[in-house]
Coordinates of C-alpha atoms in Angstrom, one line a residue:
Chain O
X216 CA 0.0 0.0 0.0
X217 CA 2.2 2.8 1.2
X218 CA 5.6 2.3 2.5
X219 CA 8.2 4.3 0.7
X220 CA 8.1 8.0 0.2
X221 CA 6.2 9.1 -2.8
X222 CA 8.5 11.3 -4.9
X223 CA 5.7 13.1 -6.7
X224 CA 4.0 14.0 -3.5
X225 CA 7.2 15.2 -1.9
X226 CA 7.9 17.5 -4.8
X227 CA 4.4 18.9 -4.6
X228 CA 4.9 19.7 -0.9
X229 CA 8.0 21.8 -1.5
X230 CA 6.2 24.0 -4.0
X231 CA 4.7 25.7 -1.0
X232 CA 1.7 25.2 1.2
X233 CA -1.8 25.4 -0.2
X234 CA -4.1 26.0 2.7
X235 CA -6.8 23.4 3.1
X236 CA -5.4 21.2 0.4
X237 CA -2.1 20.1 1.8
X238 CA -1.0 17.1 -0.1
X239 CA 0.0 14.4 2.2
X240 CA 1.9 11.2 2.2
X241 CA -1.3 9.3 3.0
X242 CA -3.6 9.6 0.0
X243 CA -6.9 11.3 0.6
X244 CA -6.1 12.9 3.9
X245 CA -5.2 16.4 4.9
X246 CA -2.7 16.6 7.7
X247 CA -1.9 20.1 8.6
X248 CA -4.2 22.7 10.0
X249 CA -4.6 25.0 7.0
X250 CA -3.9 28.4 8.3
X251 CA -1.2 28.0 11.0
X252 CA 2.0 29.6 10.0
X253 CA 5.2 27.6 9.6
X254 CA 7.6 28.6 12.4
X255 CA 10.4 26.2 11.7
X256 CA 11.4 24.4 8.6
X257 CA 13.9 22.2 6.9
X258 CA 13.7 22.9 3.2
X259 CA 15.4 20.3 1.0
X260 CA 18.0 19.7 3.6
X261 CA 20.8 17.2 3.1
X262 CA 23.3 16.5 5.8
X263 CA 26.4 14.3 5.4
X264 CA 28.7 13.2 8.1
X265 CA 31.7 12.3 6.0
X266 CA 30.3 9.6 3.7
X267 CA 27.2 8.9 5.8
X268 CA 24.0 10.6 4.7
X269 CA 22.1 11.5 7.8
X270 CA 19.4 13.5 6.0
X271 CA 18.5 13.2 2.4
X272 CA 16.7 16.1 0.8
X273 CA 14.3 16.3 3.7
X274 CA 11.3 18.8 4.0
X275 CA 9.9 19.4 7.4
X276 CA 7.6 22.1 8.4
X277 CA 6.6 22.8 12.0
X278 CA 3.5 25.0 12.4
X279 CA 2.6 27.2 15.3
X280 CA 0.7 25.4 18.0
X281 CA 1.5 21.9 16.8
X282 CA 3.0 19.0 18.7
X283 CA 5.0 17.1 16.1
X284 CA 6.3 13.6 16.8
X285 CA 9.3 12.8 14.8
X286 CA 9.4 9.0 14.7
X287 CA 11.8 6.6 13.2
X288 CA 14.4 3.9 13.9
X289 CA 17.9 4.6 15.3
X290 CA 20.0 6.4 12.8
X291 CA 17.0 7.7 10.8
X292 CA 18.1 11.3 11.2
X293 CA 15.8 12.5 14.0
X294 CA 18.5 14.0 16.2
X295 CA 20.3 15.5 13.2
X296 CA 17.0 17.2 12.2
X297 CA 16.7 18.7 15.7
X298 CA 20.3 19.8 15.9
X299 CA 19.8 21.6 12.5
X300 CA 16.8 23.4 13.8
X301 CA 18.7 24.4 16.9
X302 CA 21.6 25.7 14.9
X303 CA 24.0 23.2 16.4
X304 CA 24.7 21.9 12.9
X305 CA 24.7 23.5 9.5
X306 CA 23.1 21.7 6.6
X307 CA 25.3 20.4 3.8
X308 CA 22.8 21.7 1.3
X309 CA 19.3 23.2 1.7
X310 CA 17.8 25.8 3.9
X311 CA 17.0 25.8 7.6
X312 CA 15.0 28.4 9.5
X313 CA 13.7 28.7 13.1
X314 CA 11.1 31.3 14.0
X315 CA 12.0 33.3 10.9
X316 CA 15.7 33.5 11.7
X317 CA 18.8 31.5 11.1
X318 CA 18.6 28.7 13.7
X319 CA 22.1 29.6 15.2
X320 CA 21.2 33.3 15.7
X321 CA 20.6 34.8 19.1
X322 CA 17.2 35.9 17.8
X323 CA 16.1 32.3 17.3
X324 CA 17.8 30.9 20.4
X325 CA 16.1 33.3 22.8
X326 CA 12.8 31.9 21.7
X327 CA 13.5 28.2 21.7
X328 CA 14.2 25.7 24.4
X329 CA 15.7 22.2 24.1
X330 CA 16.1 18.9 25.8
X331 CA 19.0 17.1 24.1
X332 CA 19.4 13.3 24.1
X333 CA 22.7 13.0 25.7
X334 CA 22.7 16.1 27.8
X335 CA 23.4 15.9 31.6
X336 CA 24.2 18.8 33.8
X337 CA 26.7 19.0 36.6
X338 CA 25.7 17.0 39.7
X339 CA 27.0 19.6 42.1
X340 CA 24.5 22.3 41.5
X341 CA 21.0 22.5 43.0
X342 CA 17.7 22.4 41.1
X343 CA 17.2 26.1 41.8
X344 CA 20.7 27.1 40.8
X345 CA 20.4 25.3 37.5
X346 CA 17.1 26.8 36.6
X347 CA 18.0 30.3 37.8
X348 CA 21.2 30.2 35.8
X349 CA 19.6 29.0 32.6
X350 CA 16.6 31.3 32.9
X351 CA 19.1 34.3 33.1
X352 CA 20.1 33.6 29.5
X353 CA 16.7 34.5 28.2
X354 CA 15.3 38.1 28.0
X355 CA 11.7 37.1 28.7
X356 CA 11.9 34.2 31.2
X357 CA 9.0 33.5 33.6
X358 CA 9.6 33.4 37.3
X359 CA 11.7 30.4 38.4
X360 CA 9.0 29.2 40.8
X361 CA 6.6 29.0 37.9
X362 CA 9.0 26.9 35.8
X363 CA 9.6 24.6 38.7
X364 CA 5.9 24.1 39.2
X365 CA 5.4 23.4 35.5
X366 CA 8.1 20.8 35.6
X367 CA 6.8 19.2 38.8
X368 CA 9.9 20.1 40.8
X369 CA 8.4 22.3 43.5
X370 CA 9.8 21.3 46.9
X371 CA 13.1 20.0 45.4
X372 CA 14.7 23.5 44.9
X373 CA 17.7 22.8 47.2
X374 CA 18.4 19.3 46.1
X375 CA 21.6 18.7 44.1
X376 CA 21.1 17.4 40.6
X377 CA 23.2 14.3 41.5
X378 CA 20.7 13.4 44.2
X379 CA 17.6 13.5 42.0
X380 CA 15.9 10.3 40.8
X381 CA 16.0 9.5 37.1
X382 CA 12.5 11.0 36.5
X383 CA 13.3 14.1 38.5
X384 CA 16.6 14.6 36.6
X385 CA 14.7 14.4 33.3
X386 CA 12.1 16.8 34.6
X387 CA 15.0 19.2 35.5
X388 CA 16.2 18.9 31.9
X389 CA 12.7 19.8 30.9
X390 CA 12.6 22.7 33.3
X391 CA 15.8 24.0 31.6
X392 CA 14.1 23.7 28.2
X393 CA 11.1 25.7 29.3
X394 CA 12.6 28.2 31.8
X395 CA 13.2 30.8 29.1
X396 CA 9.6 30.9 28.1
X397 CA 10.2 29.5 24.6
X398 CA 7.6 29.5 21.8
X399 CA 9.1 26.4 20.3
X400 CA 10.3 23.4 22.3
X401 CA 12.6 20.7 20.9
X402 CA 12.6 17.5 22.9
X403 CA 15.0 14.8 21.7
X404 CA 13.9 11.5 23.2
X405 CA 12.7 13.2 26.4
X406 CA 11.6 10.0 28.3
X407 CA 14.4 7.6 27.3
X408 CA 15.3 5.3 30.1
X409 CA 12.4 6.3 32.4
X410 CA 10.0 3.9 34.0
X411 CA 6.3 4.1 33.2
X412 CA 5.3 6.3 36.0
X413 CA 8.1 8.8 35.5
X414 CA 7.4 8.8 31.8
X415 CA 3.7 9.7 32.4
X416 CA 4.7 12.5 34.8
X417 CA 6.9 14.0 32.1
X418 CA 4.1 13.5 29.5
X419 CA 1.9 15.6 31.7
X420 CA 4.5 18.4 31.8
X421 CA 4.8 18.3 28.0
X422 CA 1.0 18.4 27.6
X423 CA 0.7 21.3 29.9
X424 CA 3.1 23.2 27.6
X425 CA 1.3 22.2 24.5
X426 CA -2.0 23.2 26.1
X427 CA -0.5 26.6 26.8
X428 CA 0.0 27.0 23.1
X429 CA 3.7 26.2 22.8
X430 CA 4.8 24.4 19.7
X431 CA 6.7 21.2 20.3
X432 CA 8.9 19.0 18.1
X433 CA 9.6 15.7 19.9
X434 CA 11.5 12.7 18.8
X435 CA 10.9 9.4 20.3
X436 CA 11.4 5.6 20.1
X437 CA 8.3 5.1 22.1
X438 CA 5.5 5.0 19.6
X439 CA 3.0 5.1 22.4
X440 CA 4.6 8.4 23.4
X441 CA 4.0 10.0 19.9
X442 CA 0.5 8.6 20.0
X443 CA -0.1 10.1 23.4
X444 CA 1.4 13.6 22.8
X445 CA 1.6 14.4 19.1
X446 CA -1.0 16.1 17.0
X447 CA 1.0 15.1 13.9
X448 CA 3.5 12.3 13.4
X449 CA 6.3 12.4 10.8
X450 CA 7.9 9.1 10.2
X451 CA 11.5 9.3 8.9
X452 CA 13.8 6.5 7.9
X453 CA 17.2 6.7 6.2
X454 CA 17.0 10.5 6.3
X455 CA 13.8 10.8 4.4
X456 CA 10.2 11.3 5.3
X457 CA 8.3 8.0 4.7
X458 CA 4.9 9.1 6.1
X459 CA 3.2 11.8 8.0
X460 CA -0.3 12.3 9.4
X461 CA -2.3 12.2 12.6
X462 CA -1.6 9.3 14.9
X463 CA -4.9 7.8 13.7
X464 CA -3.8 8.1 10.0
X465 CA -0.5 6.5 10.8
X466 CA -2.1 3.7 12.7
X467 CA -4.3 2.9 9.7
X468 CA -1.2 1.5 8.1
X469 CA -1.1 -1.2 10.6
X470 CA -2.0 -4.7 9.4
X471 CA -5.5 -4.4 10.7
X472 CA -7.5 -5.3 13.8
X473 CA -6.6 -8.0 16.2
X474 CA -9.5 -10.1 17.5
X475 CA -9.3 -12.6 20.2
X476 CA -12.1 -14.8 21.7
X477 CA -12.9 -18.1 23.3
X478 CA -15.0 -20.0 20.8
X479 CA -15.6 -23.4 19.1
X480 CA -15.6 -21.9 15.6
X481 CA -13.1 -23.8 13.4
X482 CA -10.0 -22.1 12.2
X483 CA -10.7 -23.1 8.6
X484 CA -14.2 -21.6 8.7
X485 CA -13.0 -18.2 9.9
X486 CA -10.0 -18.2 7.5
X487 CA -12.5 -18.2 4.5
X488 CA -14.2 -15.0 5.5
X489 CA -13.5 -11.8 3.5
X490 CA -11.1 -9.4 5.1
X491 CA -9.5 -12.0 7.4
X492 CA -5.8 -12.2 6.9
X493 CA -4.8 -14.7 9.5
X494 CA -6.4 -17.1 12.0
X495 CA -4.6 -19.0 14.8
X496 CA -6.0 -21.2 17.5
X497 CA -4.3 -22.0 20.8
X498 CA -6.5 -24.2 23.0
X499 CA -9.9 -22.6 23.3
X500 CA -8.7 -19.2 22.2
X501 CA -9.0 -18.1 18.6
X502 CA -7.0 -15.2 17.3
X503 CA -7.8 -13.4 14.1
X504 CA -6.3 -10.5 12.2
X505 CA -8.8 -8.6 10.0
X506 CA -8.8 -5.5 7.9
X507 CA -12.0 -4.4 9.6
X508 CA -13.2 -5.8 12.9
X509 CA -16.9 -5.2 12.8
X510 CA -18.1 -7.6 10.0
X511 CA -15.9 -10.3 11.4
X512 CA -17.1 -9.9 15.0
X513 CA -20.8 -10.0 13.7
X514 CA -20.1 -13.3 12.0
X515 CA -18.4 -14.7 15.0
X516 CA -21.3 -13.8 17.3
X517 CA -23.9 -15.1 14.8
X518 CA -22.1 -18.4 14.5
X519 CA -21.4 -19.0 18.2
X520 CA -23.8 -17.8 20.8
X521 CA -21.6 -19.0 23.5
X522 CA -18.6 -17.1 22.3
X523 CA -16.8 -15.4 25.3
X524 CA -13.8 -13.2 26.3
X525 CA -14.1 -11.1 23.1
X526 CA -11.3 -8.7 22.7
X527 CA -10.7 -6.3 19.8
X528 CA -7.6 -4.3 19.4
X529 CA -6.6 -2.1 16.5
X530 CA -3.0 -2.6 15.6
X531 CA -0.8 -0.1 17.3
X532 CA 1.6 2.4 16.0
X533 CA 4.3 -0.3 16.4
X534 CA 2.8 -2.3 13.6
X535 CA 2.2 0.7 11.5
X536 CA 5.8 1.8 11.9
X537 CA 7.2 -1.5 11.1
X538 CA 5.1 -1.6 7.9
X539 CA 6.1 1.9 7.0
X540 CA 9.8 1.4 7.5
X541 CA 9.9 -2.2 6.5
X542 CA 12.8 -3.6 4.6
X543 CA 15.2 -2.8 7.4
X544 CA 14.8 -5.7 9.8
X545 CA 17.4 -4.6 12.3
X546 CA 15.9 -1.2 12.8
X547 CA 12.4 -2.6 13.0
X548 CA 13.5 -4.6 16.0
X549 CA 14.8 -1.5 17.5
X550 CA 11.5 0.3 17.0
X551 CA 9.5 -2.4 18.7
X552 CA 11.8 -2.5 21.7
Chain X
X33 CA 25.2 67.6 36.9
X34 CA 22.7 64.9 36.4
X35 CA 21.5 66.4 33.1
X36 CA 25.1 66.6 32.0
X37 CA 25.9 63.0 32.7
X38 CA 22.6 62.0 31.1
X39 CA 23.4 63.9 27.9
X40 CA 26.8 62.4 27.9
X41 CA 25.4 58.9 28.3
X42 CA 22.7 59.3 25.7
X43 CA 24.8 59.7 22.5
X44 CA 27.2 57.0 23.9
X45 CA 24.5 54.3 24.1
X46 CA 22.9 55.2 20.8
X47 CA 26.2 54.9 19.0
X48 CA 26.9 51.5 20.5
X49 CA 26.8 48.5 18.2
X50 CA 23.4 47.0 17.5
X51 CA 23.9 43.9 19.6
X52 CA 24.3 46.1 22.7
X53 CA 20.9 47.7 22.1
X54 CA 19.2 44.4 21.6
X55 CA 20.8 42.6 24.5
X56 CA 21.2 45.1 27.3
X57 CA 24.5 45.1 29.2
X58 CA 22.7 44.7 32.5
X59 CA 21.4 41.3 31.4
X60 CA 24.8 40.2 30.4
X61 CA 26.2 41.3 33.7
X62 CA 23.5 39.2 35.5
X63 CA 24.4 36.2 33.4
X64 CA 28.0 36.7 34.1
X65 CA 27.3 36.9 37.9
X66 CA 25.2 33.8 37.9
X67 CA 27.6 31.9 35.6
X68 CA 30.5 32.7 37.9
X69 CA 28.5 31.7 41.0
X70 CA 27.6 28.4 39.3
X71 CA 31.1 27.6 38.3
X72 CA 32.3 28.4 41.8
X73 CA 29.7 26.3 43.6
X74 CA 30.2 23.5 41.2
X75 CA 34.0 23.4 42.0
X76 CA 33.6 23.9 45.8
X77 CA 31.2 20.9 46.0
X78 CA 33.5 18.7 44.0
X79 CA 36.2 17.1 46.2
X80 CA 37.8 15.5 43.1
X81 CA 38.8 19.0 42.1
X82 CA 39.2 20.8 45.3
X83 CA 41.4 18.3 47.2
X84 CA 44.2 17.9 44.6
X85 CA 44.1 21.5 43.6
X86 CA 44.6 22.7 47.2
X87 CA 46.3 19.7 48.8
X88 CA 49.2 19.2 46.4
X89 CA 50.8 22.6 46.5
X90 CA 50.3 23.0 50.3
X91 CA 51.5 19.4 51.0
X92 CA 54.5 19.8 48.8
X93 CA 55.4 23.0 50.5
X94 CA 55.0 21.5 53.9
X95 CA 57.1 18.4 53.0
X96 CA 59.9 19.9 50.9
X97 CA 59.8 23.3 52.5
X98 CA 58.8 23.1 56.1
X99 CA 60.1 19.6 56.8
X100 CA 63.3 19.5 54.7
X101 CA 64.2 23.0 53.6
X102 CA 64.4 24.6 57.0
X103 CA 67.6 26.5 57.5
X104 CA 68.8 26.1 53.9
X105 CA 69.4 29.0 51.7
X106 CA 69.4 29.5 47.9
X107 CA 71.4 32.5 47.0
X108 CA 70.1 35.5 48.9
X109 CA 66.8 33.9 50.1
X110 CA 65.8 31.1 52.4
X111 CA 64.6 27.8 50.9
X112 CA 61.2 28.5 52.5
X113 CA 60.9 31.9 50.8
X114 CA 62.1 30.5 47.5
X115 CA 59.7 27.6 47.5
X116 CA 56.8 29.9 48.3
X117 CA 57.2 31.4 44.8
X118 CA 57.7 28.1 43.0
X119 CA 54.9 26.2 44.7
X120 CA 52.7 29.3 44.3
X121 CA 53.3 29.0 40.5
X122 CA 52.7 25.3 40.7
X123 CA 49.3 25.7 42.5
X124 CA 48.1 28.5 40.2
X125 CA 48.9 26.6 37.1
X126 CA 47.0 23.5 38.4
X127 CA 43.9 25.5 39.3
X128 CA 43.8 27.0 35.8
X129 CA 44.6 23.8 33.9
X130 CA 42.1 21.7 35.8
X131 CA 39.3 24.3 35.8
X132 CA 39.6 24.8 32.0
X133 CA 41.1 21.5 30.8
X134 CA 39.5 18.8 32.8
X135 CA 36.4 20.8 33.6
X136 CA 35.5 21.6 30.0
X137 CA 36.4 18.0 28.8
X138 CA 34.2 16.4 31.4
X139 CA 31.2 18.8 30.8
X140 CA 31.6 18.3 27.1
X141 CA 31.4 14.6 27.7
X142 CA 28.1 15.1 29.7
X143 CA 26.6 17.1 26.8
X144 CA 26.3 20.1 29.0
X145 CA 28.4 22.3 26.8
X146 CA 26.3 21.3 23.8
X147 CA 23.1 22.1 25.7
X148 CA 24.6 25.5 26.6
X149 CA 25.4 26.1 23.0
X150 CA 21.8 25.6 22.0
X151 CA 20.9 28.4 24.5
X152 CA 21.3 32.1 24.1
X153 CA 24.4 32.3 26.2
X154 CA 27.3 34.2 24.7
X155 CA 30.2 31.8 24.9
X156 CA 32.6 34.5 26.0
X157 CA 30.6 35.1 29.2
X158 CA 31.0 31.5 30.1
X159 CA 34.7 31.5 29.5
X160 CA 35.2 34.7 31.4
X161 CA 33.3 33.2 34.4
X162 CA 35.6 30.2 34.3
X163 CA 38.5 32.5 34.2
X164 CA 37.4 34.4 37.2
X165 CA 36.8 31.2 39.1
X166 CA 40.3 30.1 38.2
X167 CA 41.6 33.3 39.6
X168 CA 39.6 32.9 42.8
X169 CA 41.0 29.4 43.3
X170 CA 44.5 30.7 42.6
X171 CA 44.2 33.4 45.2
X172 CA 42.9 30.9 47.8
X173 CA 45.8 28.5 47.2
X174 CA 48.2 31.4 47.5
X175 CA 46.7 32.6 50.7
X176 CA 47.1 29.1 52.1
X177 CA 50.7 28.9 51.0
X178 CA 51.5 32.4 52.3
X179 CA 49.9 31.4 55.7
X180 CA 52.1 28.3 55.9
X181 CA 55.2 30.2 54.9
X182 CA 54.6 33.3 57.0
X183 CA 53.4 31.6 60.2
X184 CA 55.4 28.4 60.2
X185 CA 58.3 29.0 57.8
X186 CA 59.4 32.4 59.1
X187 CA 59.2 34.0 55.7
X188 CA 59.1 37.7 56.3
X189 CA 58.3 39.9 53.3
X190 CA 57.1 43.5 53.3
X191 CA 53.4 43.8 52.7
X192 CA 53.8 45.2 49.1
X193 CA 55.9 42.1 48.2
X194 CA 53.2 39.7 49.4
X195 CA 50.6 41.6 47.4
X196 CA 52.8 41.8 44.3
X197 CA 53.6 38.1 44.5
X198 CA 49.9 37.1 44.8
X199 CA 48.9 39.5 41.9
X200 CA 51.7 38.3 39.6
X201 CA 51.0 34.6 40.1
X202 CA 47.2 35.1 39.8
X203 CA 47.4 37.1 36.6
X204 CA 50.4 35.1 35.3
X205 CA 48.4 31.9 35.7
X206 CA 45.9 33.0 33.1
X207 CA 48.0 31.8 30.1
X208 CA 47.5 28.3 31.5
X209 CA 43.8 28.8 31.3
X210 CA 44.1 29.2 27.6
X211 CA 46.4 26.2 27.5
X212 CA 43.7 24.2 29.4
X213 CA 41.0 25.4 27.1
X214 CA 42.9 23.8 24.2
X215 CA 43.1 20.5 26.0
X216 CA 39.6 20.7 27.2
X217 CA 38.4 20.8 23.6
X218 CA 41.0 18.4 22.3
X219 CA 40.6 15.6 24.8
X220 CA 37.7 13.3 25.7
X221 CA 36.3 13.4 29.2
X222 CA 38.2 10.3 30.3
X223 CA 41.6 11.1 28.8
X224 CA 41.7 14.7 29.8
X225 CA 42.7 14.2 33.5
X226 CA 45.5 11.8 32.4
X227 CA 46.8 14.0 29.5
X228 CA 46.8 17.1 31.7
X229 CA 48.5 15.5 34.6
X230 CA 51.1 14.0 32.2
X231 CA 51.9 17.6 31.0
X232 CA 51.4 19.4 34.3
X233 CA 53.6 17.3 36.6
X234 CA 56.7 16.8 34.3
X235 CA 56.6 20.4 33.1
X236 CA 56.4 21.6 36.7
X237 CA 59.5 19.6 37.5
X238 CA 61.4 20.7 34.4
X239 CA 60.5 24.3 35.1
X240 CA 62.0 24.2 38.5
X241 CA 58.8 24.4 40.4
X242 CA 59.6 21.4 42.7
X243 CA 63.3 21.6 42.9
X244 CA 65.1 24.9 42.5
X245 CA 66.3 25.7 39.0
X246 CA 69.8 26.0 40.5
X247 CA 70.0 22.3 41.4
X248 CA 68.2 20.9 38.3
X249 CA 70.2 18.4 36.2
X250 CA 72.0 20.0 33.2
X251 CA 69.5 18.8 30.6
X252 CA 66.5 20.4 32.5
X253 CA 68.5 23.5 33.1
X254 CA 68.9 23.9 29.3
X255 CA 65.2 23.1 28.7
X256 CA 63.6 25.2 31.5
X257 CA 63.9 28.7 29.8
X258 CA 61.8 27.3 27.0
X259 CA 58.9 26.4 29.3
X260 CA 56.2 28.9 30.3
X261 CA 56.0 27.8 33.9
X262 CA 59.6 28.6 34.3
X263 CA 58.9 32.2 33.4
X264 CA 56.0 32.5 35.8
X265 CA 58.1 31.2 38.6
X266 CA 61.2 33.2 37.8
X267 CA 59.4 36.6 38.2
X268 CA 57.8 35.3 41.4
X269 CA 61.3 34.5 42.6
X270 CA 62.4 38.0 41.8
X271 CA 59.6 39.4 44.0
X272 CA 60.7 37.3 47.0
X273 CA 64.2 38.5 46.5
X274 CA 65.8 35.5 44.9
X275 CA 68.2 35.5 41.9
X276 CA 66.3 35.2 38.6
X277 CA 67.4 33.7 35.3
X278 CA 65.1 35.6 33.0
X279 CA 64.3 39.3 32.8
X280 CA 60.8 40.7 33.2
X281 CA 60.7 41.5 29.5
X282 CA 61.8 38.0 28.5
X283 CA 59.2 36.4 30.7
X284 CA 56.4 38.7 29.7
X285 CA 57.1 38.3 26.0
X286 CA 57.4 34.6 26.4
X287 CA 54.2 34.2 28.4
X288 CA 52.3 36.5 26.0
X289 CA 53.4 34.4 23.0
X290 CA 52.4 31.2 24.9
X291 CA 49.0 32.8 25.5
X292 CA 48.5 33.7 21.9
X293 CA 49.5 30.2 20.6
X294 CA 47.3 28.5 23.2
X295 CA 44.3 30.7 22.4
X296 CA 44.7 30.1 18.6
X297 CA 45.0 26.4 19.2
X298 CA 42.1 26.5 21.8
X299 CA 39.8 28.4 19.4
X300 CA 40.6 25.9 16.6
X301 CA 39.8 23.0 18.9
X302 CA 36.6 24.7 20.0
X303 CA 35.5 25.3 16.4
X304 CA 36.4 21.7 15.4
X305 CA 34.3 20.5 18.4
X306 CA 31.3 22.6 17.2
X307 CA 31.4 21.1 13.8
X308 CA 31.9 17.5 14.8
X309 CA 28.6 17.2 16.7
X310 CA 25.8 15.3 15.3

């Protein structure tokens, strides 16, 4: 169906944006809110590291108020894209701009905030010292207490960074990203290495910023994370955009719906139904994968009045992503992990 | 009066370069203040830095000076007065090398320097803060040494000489901050302490900071005048009244050249580091 970037569509996109009729990777859908202005963009950007191509003629537009999830396997070019928009790197060819300025300019940097993937701050400064220091770099930073409250760090002001838990450390890094009152936030794998609870706490902080109208670009391995936070997902692989759309649109690329139930219906019977792509029995449990769940469930219930334990799950983003970036088995493994 | 100063200030500020108008000086001063406080607190709370930086010069002075050197003389001065200048130079060089060299390399390794680069912090303010902290540590080490020498070593210098010695060594230590900057951007976080110690300790010995230049073996005697630490120590020795083997002019020219070369190399390493990140 759709798996590799469609050249024709990519070329169309770079001609400019036509409000309300944004051509998308996914046929028949419109992804971007028509009127919102683009506030950061990579325009035909290629980036080489020596002989390695990190980004290959990529186009990426971030619009005001969006939460964009940049998704892709390791080495897809996600971090490179963020570093380009932060002005930490210069493109080999193509144009980059952030908030209407060169990304490395002071004008852009005073209005952006970032969490970088590998960044750690010195252990021997306290939470308040770190936030106060970083906030001083920005001309319009909100009060430190407000930042600490937004990052869920109230009460930890005098604790040394080295004494914080993993989740608290990550929330401090988040506090440093928001302490300057940025319009645009870059979060590079913000929850990597966190347990479920800590991850959810950070999600709340990120959502609060998005609800306050901040624009967010976040990269992640956790597809669940993109699903939970992003209003738009851009899937990249090998330095190219392979798909973009709302989480729902991306999920439609999954294999289909997964149905599970306890029934006496024979495997062979179900396998013959239209739209059913696989059937598998283990003991009393029958598992089916179907393009659409509803007609199959109706047939199941009609045939077996005693059918029990019915469970229907739409395939998650994981499956969608694997199908979108297929042909690269190693990285698919990575994505699922 | 007020009107006069105002009218003097007005054209001055309007003719200032554009970036001054966009980013007020007062904000930069505040950044500088907080940056300096952060660098200072960071070091003070890190025993791995504080202990060797303070302990080595003081301990060496206590052992080689107070314990062994008592009653001996080198030319016109006592051994205890002589070693005050040389271990002073040793301590000041260490404070600068470790603050810039090891400090920067470690924080680059953590990704802190990269994160700072993504923020609107003018890099010069950060380096100036580090420099000030290097000077504060230099002064603290010197005060410790002077206390040992003055109270326990019987070193009696007129007050201006104490002040002059402290000022010379503190300012003269700055070229080593530039030298440290180069290694901070050249080395990785794990190799930096080793590389810097491998330079620092042998160079200190060869420059006559541990054993007086007068008793160094012939090879080192020939080498020493080519080493920057030698020039820092020699002018310190002049201040305590010892015989010197280099003139002020020679030492200042030499240390200035060393600073320029270190800065050029340091800036090149800094630039290379900026481009290599992905």
